[in-house]
Tab-separated table of C-alpha atoms in Angstrom:
chain	number	residue	atom	x	y	z
A	48	SER	CA	18.664	78.500	-1.234
A	49	MET	CA	17.164	79.481	-4.548
A	50	PRO	CA	14.446	77.106	-5.858
A	51	ASP	CA	15.361	75.074	-8.902
A	52	VAL	CA	14.143	76.632	-12.108
A	53	VAL	CA	12.672	74.063	-14.473
A	54	ASP	CA	12.841	74.956	-18.133
A	55	GLN	CA	9.404	74.667	-19.689
A	56	PRO	CA	9.279	73.562	-23.325
A	57	PRO	CA	7.908	76.296	-25.578
A	58	THR	CA	4.236	75.782	-26.358
A	59	GLN	CA	3.371	75.557	-30.029
A	60	THR	CA	0.580	77.803	-31.162
A	61	PRO	CA	-1.670	75.861	-33.553
A	62	ARG	CA	-1.624	77.249	-37.066
A	63	PRO	CA	-5.079	78.503	-38.060
A	64	LYS	CA	-6.629	76.740	-41.005
A	65	ASN	CA	-6.473	78.398	-44.382
A	66	TYR	CA	-9.409	78.856	-46.761
A	67	LYS	CA	-8.692	75.645	-48.662
A	68	GLU	CA	-8.613	73.546	-45.488
A	69	ILE	CA	-11.902	75.048	-44.310
A	70	GLU	CA	-13.452	74.254	-47.717
A	71	PHE	CA	-12.199	70.657	-47.455
A	72	ASP	CA	-13.705	70.357	-43.967
A	73	LYS	CA	-17.092	71.449	-45.315
A	74	VAL	CA	-17.079	69.112	-48.327
A	75	ILE	CA	-15.681	66.013	-46.641
A	76	SER	CA	-17.841	66.220	-43.485
A	77	ALA	CA	-21.132	66.418	-45.412
A	78	PRO	CA	-23.579	63.500	-44.819
A	79	VAL	CA	-23.225	62.723	-48.541
A	80	VAL	CA	-19.993	63.986	-50.067
A	81	ASN	CA	-20.313	65.686	-53.454
A	82	ILE	CA	-17.613	63.802	-55.369
A	83	ALA	CA	-17.395	66.487	-58.089
A	84	ASP	CA	-16.654	69.124	-55.437
A	85	LEU	CA	-14.085	66.820	-53.831
A	86	ARG	CA	-12.333	66.247	-57.177
A	87	ARG	CA	-12.287	69.985	-57.868
A	88	LEU	CA	-10.773	70.771	-54.459
A	89	ALA	CA	-8.298	67.874	-54.664
A	90	TRP	CA	-6.880	69.043	-58.007
A	91	ASN	CA	-4.324	71.305	-56.306
A	92	GLY	CA	-3.581	68.968	-53.410
A	93	ILE	CA	-5.347	67.543	-50.360
A	94	PRO	CA	-4.616	68.664	-46.769
A	95	PRO	CA	-2.686	65.784	-45.117
A	96	HIS	CA	-5.278	64.956	-42.441
A	97	HIS	CA	-7.984	64.566	-45.120
A	98	ARG	CA	-5.888	62.426	-47.491
A	99	PRO	CA	-6.807	58.941	-46.175
A	100	GLN	CA	-10.532	59.544	-46.465
A	101	ALA	CA	-10.349	61.589	-49.673
A	102	TRP	CA	-8.159	59.047	-51.475
A	103	LYS	CA	-10.518	56.206	-50.508
A	104	MET	CA	-13.509	58.118	-51.861
A	105	LEU	CA	-11.769	59.308	-55.039
A	106	LEU	CA	-10.695	55.714	-55.752
A	107	GLY	CA	-14.290	54.522	-55.416
A	108	TYR	CA	-13.688	52.436	-52.287
A	109	LEU	CA	-15.264	54.465	-49.473
A	110	PRO	CA	-18.943	55.386	-50.047
A	111	THR	CA	-19.685	59.097	-50.315
A	112	ASN	CA	-22.739	58.441	-48.107
A	113	THR	CA	-21.608	58.547	-44.464
A	114	ALA	CA	-24.378	56.184	-43.367
A	115	ARG	CA	-23.042	53.379	-45.597
A	116	ARG	CA	-19.350	53.610	-44.700
A	117	ALA	CA	-19.039	51.426	-41.598
A	118	GLN	CA	-20.978	48.540	-43.180
A	119	THR	CA	-19.060	48.778	-46.479
A	120	LEU	CA	-15.651	48.834	-44.766
A	121	LYS	CA	-16.588	45.831	-42.633
A	122	ARG	CA	-17.765	43.843	-45.665
A	123	LYS	CA	-14.750	44.680	-47.851
A	124	ARG	CA	-12.257	43.989	-45.060
A	125	ASN	CA	-13.887	40.616	-44.430
A	126	GLU	CA	-13.746	39.828	-48.164
A	127	TYR	CA	-10.015	40.524	-48.095
A	128	LYS	CA	-9.555	38.236	-45.075
A	129	ASP	CA	-11.277	35.464	-47.051
A	130	ALA	CA	-8.905	36.113	-49.968
A	131	ILE	CA	-5.894	35.677	-47.640
A	132	LEU	CA	-7.219	32.275	-46.569
A	133	GLN	CA	-7.921	31.264	-50.166
A	134	HIS	CA	-4.689	32.418	-51.812
A	135	TYR	CA	-1.968	33.152	-49.268
A	136	ASP	CA	-2.353	31.053	-46.119
A	137	ILE	CA	-2.086	27.771	-48.010
A	138	ASP	CA	0.532	25.059	-48.371
A	139	ASP	CA	3.186	25.853	-50.979
A	140	HIS	CA	2.658	22.400	-52.528
A	141	SER	CA	-0.873	23.393	-53.497
A	142	ARG	CA	0.383	26.318	-55.628
A	143	THR	CA	1.015	25.889	-59.355
A	144	LEU	CA	4.499	26.533	-60.712
A	145	GLN	CA	3.312	29.891	-62.060
A	146	GLU	CA	1.863	30.853	-58.665
A	147	GLN	CA	5.122	29.863	-56.945
A	148	GLU	CA	7.076	32.016	-59.408
A	149	THR	CA	4.746	34.981	-58.819
A	150	LEU	CA	5.150	34.637	-55.049
A	151	ARG	CA	8.933	34.406	-55.447
A	152	GLN	CA	8.959	37.603	-57.551
A	153	VAL	CA	6.850	39.465	-54.974
A	154	LEU	CA	9.074	38.313	-52.101
A	155	VAL	CA	12.156	39.472	-54.040
A	156	ASP	CA	10.648	42.872	-54.898
A	157	VAL	CA	9.185	43.839	-51.525
A	158	PRO	CA	12.571	44.277	-49.745
A	159	ARG	CA	13.642	46.490	-52.683
A	160	THR	CA	10.582	48.706	-52.244
A	161	ALA	CA	11.596	52.199	-51.028
A	162	PRO	CA	14.567	50.725	-49.111
A	163	ASP	CA	15.690	54.190	-47.941
A	164	VAL	CA	12.368	54.721	-46.087
A	165	PRO	CA	12.393	53.095	-42.609
A	166	LEU	CA	8.656	52.284	-42.764
A	167	PHE	CA	9.204	49.896	-45.673
A	168	ARG	CA	12.027	48.128	-43.866
A	169	ASN	CA	9.569	47.224	-41.110
A	170	ASP	CA	8.874	43.462	-41.125
A	171	LYS	CA	5.141	43.846	-40.466
A	172	ILE	CA	4.763	46.277	-43.358
A	173	ARG	CA	6.780	44.028	-45.664
A	174	GLN	CA	4.550	41.067	-44.784
A	175	SER	CA	1.450	43.144	-45.524
A	176	LEU	CA	2.828	44.335	-48.855
A	177	SER	CA	3.805	40.792	-49.863
A	178	ARG	CA	0.335	39.457	-49.061
A	179	LEU	CA	-1.681	42.137	-50.804
A	180	LEU	CA	0.517	42.182	-53.938
A	181	TYR	CA	0.410	38.393	-54.280
A	182	ILE	CA	-3.358	38.270	-53.733
A	183	TRP	CA	-3.855	41.028	-56.314
A	184	ALA	CA	-1.826	38.957	-58.801
A	185	MET	CA	-3.901	35.837	-58.091
A	186	ARG	CA	-7.113	37.788	-58.627
A	187	HIS	CA	-5.836	39.401	-61.870
A	188	PRO	CA	-4.135	36.639	-63.889
A	189	ALA	CA	-4.365	38.571	-67.197
A	190	SER	CA	-1.653	40.994	-66.118
A	191	SER	CA	-0.494	39.264	-62.905
A	192	TYR	CA	2.291	40.870	-60.880
A	193	VAL	CA	5.038	42.911	-62.520
A	194	GLN	CA	7.671	45.212	-61.070
A	195	GLY	CA	6.333	48.690	-60.474
A	196	ILE	CA	3.002	47.690	-58.970
A	197	ASN	CA	4.724	47.593	-55.568
A	198	ASP	CA	5.614	51.295	-55.952
A	199	LEU	CA	1.920	52.180	-56.388
A	200	ALA	CA	1.100	50.579	-53.036
A	201	THR	CA	3.661	52.490	-50.940
A	202	PRO	CA	1.955	55.926	-50.838
A	203	LEU	CA	-1.350	54.201	-50.038
A	204	VAL	CA	0.257	52.375	-47.093
A	205	ALA	CA	1.862	55.523	-45.657
A	206	VAL	CA	-1.228	57.715	-46.036
A	207	PHE	CA	-3.694	55.121	-44.716
A	208	LEU	CA	-1.474	54.442	-41.693
A	209	SER	CA	-1.354	58.174	-40.923
A	210	GLU	CA	-5.125	58.095	-40.323
A	211	TYR	CA	-4.517	56.148	-37.114
A	212	PHE	CA	-1.742	58.368	-35.762
A	213	ASN	CA	-3.135	61.909	-35.976
A	214	ASP	CA	-2.454	62.984	-32.395
A	215	GLY	CA	-3.953	59.672	-31.307
A	216	ASN	CA	-7.153	60.711	-33.008
A	217	ASP	CA	-8.784	58.599	-35.705
A	218	SER	CA	-9.743	61.079	-38.398
A	219	GLY	CA	-11.952	58.557	-40.171
A	220	SER	CA	-15.081	60.579	-39.478
A	221	GLY	CA	-13.645	63.589	-41.284
A	222	SER	CA	-15.469	65.845	-38.824
A	223	ASP	CA	-12.522	67.122	-36.780
A	224	SER	CA	-12.588	70.910	-36.955
A	225	SER	CA	-9.755	71.761	-34.552
A	226	SER	CA	-7.105	73.965	-36.111
A	227	SER	CA	-4.315	71.972	-34.461
A	228	VAL	CA	-4.911	68.951	-36.685
A	229	ALA	CA	-3.874	70.855	-39.783
A	230	GLY	CA	-0.535	71.700	-38.218
A	231	THR	CA	0.276	68.188	-37.010
A	232	ALA	CA	-0.878	65.972	-39.888
A	233	GLU	CA	2.153	66.567	-42.099
A	234	ASN	CA	4.410	65.728	-39.155
A	235	THR	CA	2.363	62.578	-38.567
A	236	THR	CA	2.987	61.326	-42.107
A	237	THR	CA	6.695	62.065	-41.729
A	238	SER	CA	6.897	60.148	-38.439
A	239	ILE	CA	5.021	57.227	-40.013
A	240	LEU	CA	7.646	57.054	-42.757
A	241	ASP	CA	10.370	57.116	-40.096
A	242	ALA	CA	8.569	54.201	-38.388
A	243	GLU	CA	10.373	54.759	-35.087
A	244	GLN	CA	7.483	53.742	-32.821
A	245	LEU	CA	5.459	51.764	-35.305
A	246	ASP	CA	5.820	48.408	-33.561
A	247	LEU	CA	4.714	49.898	-30.245
A	248	GLU	CA	1.596	51.584	-31.606
A	249	LEU	CA	0.524	49.384	-34.502
A	250	THR	CA	-2.073	46.863	-33.371
A	251	GLN	CA	-2.873	43.842	-35.514
A	252	GLU	CA	-6.385	45.200	-36.114
A	253	ILE	CA	-5.038	48.502	-37.472
A	254	LEU	CA	-2.529	46.711	-39.688
A	255	SER	CA	-5.206	44.346	-41.025
A	256	ASN	CA	-7.551	47.248	-41.790
A	257	VAL	CA	-4.829	49.242	-43.548
A	258	GLU	CA	-3.741	46.196	-45.564
A	259	ALA	CA	-7.308	45.518	-46.726
A	260	ASP	CA	-7.926	49.184	-47.579
A	261	VAL	CA	-4.665	49.375	-49.561
A	262	TYR	CA	-5.577	46.187	-51.444
A	263	TRP	CA	-8.979	47.460	-52.558
A	264	CYS	CA	-7.727	50.956	-53.444
A	265	LEU	CA	-4.781	49.495	-55.376
A	266	THR	CA	-7.221	47.211	-57.205
A	267	ASN	CA	-9.398	50.186	-58.205
A	268	LEU	CA	-6.368	52.265	-59.194
A	269	LEU	CA	-4.925	49.498	-61.376
A	270	ALA	CA	-8.291	48.817	-63.019
A	271	GLY	CA	-7.915	52.111	-64.885
A	272	ILE	CA	-4.252	51.666	-65.871
A	273	GLN	CA	-3.861	47.900	-66.169
A	274	ASP	CA	-2.459	48.175	-69.708
A	275	HIS	CA	0.503	50.049	-68.195
A	276	TYR	CA	1.612	46.680	-66.819
A	277	THR	CA	0.780	44.215	-69.598
A	278	SER	CA	3.194	43.065	-72.321
A	279	ASP	CA	4.852	45.973	-74.197
A	280	GLN	CA	3.088	48.384	-71.796
A	281	PRO	CA	0.783	50.059	-74.356
A	282	GLY	CA	-0.712	52.292	-71.666
A	283	VAL	CA	2.671	53.785	-70.770
A	284	GLN	CA	3.530	54.310	-74.438
A	285	ARG	CA	0.204	56.058	-75.019
A	286	MET	CA	0.759	58.369	-72.018
A	287	VAL	CA	4.289	59.283	-73.149
A	288	MET	CA	2.966	60.094	-76.636
A	289	ARG	CA	0.332	62.351	-75.080
A	290	LEU	CA	3.019	64.087	-73.023
A	291	GLU	CA	5.109	64.661	-76.138
A	292	GLU	CA	2.092	66.132	-77.964
A	293	LEU	CA	1.332	68.402	-75.006
A	294	VAL	CA	4.919	69.677	-74.686
A	295	THR	CA	5.032	70.287	-78.452
A	296	ARG	CA	1.890	72.433	-78.199
A	297	MET	CA	3.141	74.340	-75.150
A	298	ASP	CA	6.861	74.656	-75.970
A	299	VAL	CA	7.809	73.496	-79.459
A	300	GLY	CA	11.360	74.798	-78.954
A	301	LEU	CA	11.904	72.333	-76.116
A	302	THR	CA	10.652	69.410	-78.226
A	303	GLN	CA	12.940	70.427	-81.110
A	304	HIS	CA	15.899	70.715	-78.720
A	305	LEU	CA	15.255	67.222	-77.326
A	306	GLU	CA	14.977	65.824	-80.869
A	307	SER	CA	18.201	67.524	-82.007
A	308	THR	CA	20.116	66.119	-79.024
A	309	GLY	CA	18.695	62.627	-79.560
A	310	VAL	CA	16.723	62.515	-76.292
A	311	MET	CA	13.478	60.531	-76.477
A	312	PHE	CA	10.570	61.288	-74.167
A	313	MET	CA	10.381	57.609	-73.191
A	314	GLN	CA	13.888	57.835	-71.725
A	315	PHE	CA	12.990	60.352	-69.029
A	316	ALA	CA	9.191	60.241	-68.752
A	317	PHE	CA	8.780	56.502	-68.180
A	318	ARG	CA	8.883	56.642	-64.365
A	319	TRP	CA	6.596	59.689	-64.308
C-alpha cells in the first residue's frame, strides 16, 4: 500500500527589514537613546514591534538610558499599586458624592469604549481601564474624568499588550535584530485586538504592568492637552482654529467652499 502523504503547511519566508526598520533598530537599541533622533524617525510612523518602547520614551515615561529602565519601571509600577490601594480598593461609603459620581461615569463609559473591538469587551481589560481612568480622575481633580479620555487609553492598552505577545518574545530590550519580528508584529497587534486567547496567555503580572504603564503614559499625554477636557474645551477650539488657518493657507478654495455651504470646521474636525 502507498504510504499516507501528509500535507505540510507552507513555510513563511521572513520579510527582510527595510531601511527604516534597520534605522529604528540602531536608534532604539543604543545604551542611551537619542530622543531627537527617535522623534525624527517616528514622524512617519513607528515599526509595530518598536511601538511599545518608543511610545513610552516619547511620552517621557521610559528613561532613554537603558541602565535606568528596570529600576524606574519597578518604582513607577509600585507607585501605581499604592494609588490603587488609596483610591480604588476602598469602601464605597468612604467616597464623597463627587467621587461616587465620577466612578459611576467611568463604569458607564468603559463598556462603551471601542465596543466593536473584542479586546475591549474582555472583562479583565475593562476592569483595568476602569481602575486607571478613575485613579487618574482622583489625581487630577481640576479636570477630573470626562468622556473622551477613555478613547486615549485604548491605543496605549493595545500597543503595550503587544509587547508581551511578539512570538512569545518580550521585546522590551529593543535589541531583537531578527528579520522575522518585523513581519509578525503587525499580526500580533491584530490578534491582541481580537483577544481570542487573551485569557489563556495574560498573567496577572503582565496585566498589572500594562495597566500601570498605560496610567503613567496617559497621565503624561494628558498633561500637555488637559485644556482639551476642561469646561468649554479651549484646547480643542484652539486646535480647530489652527487647522482652519492651515487649510486656508494651503487651499483657500476649500475653505471658501466650506464657508459657502455653511460647514464649520468644528463640525467635522472635533474628533480628529
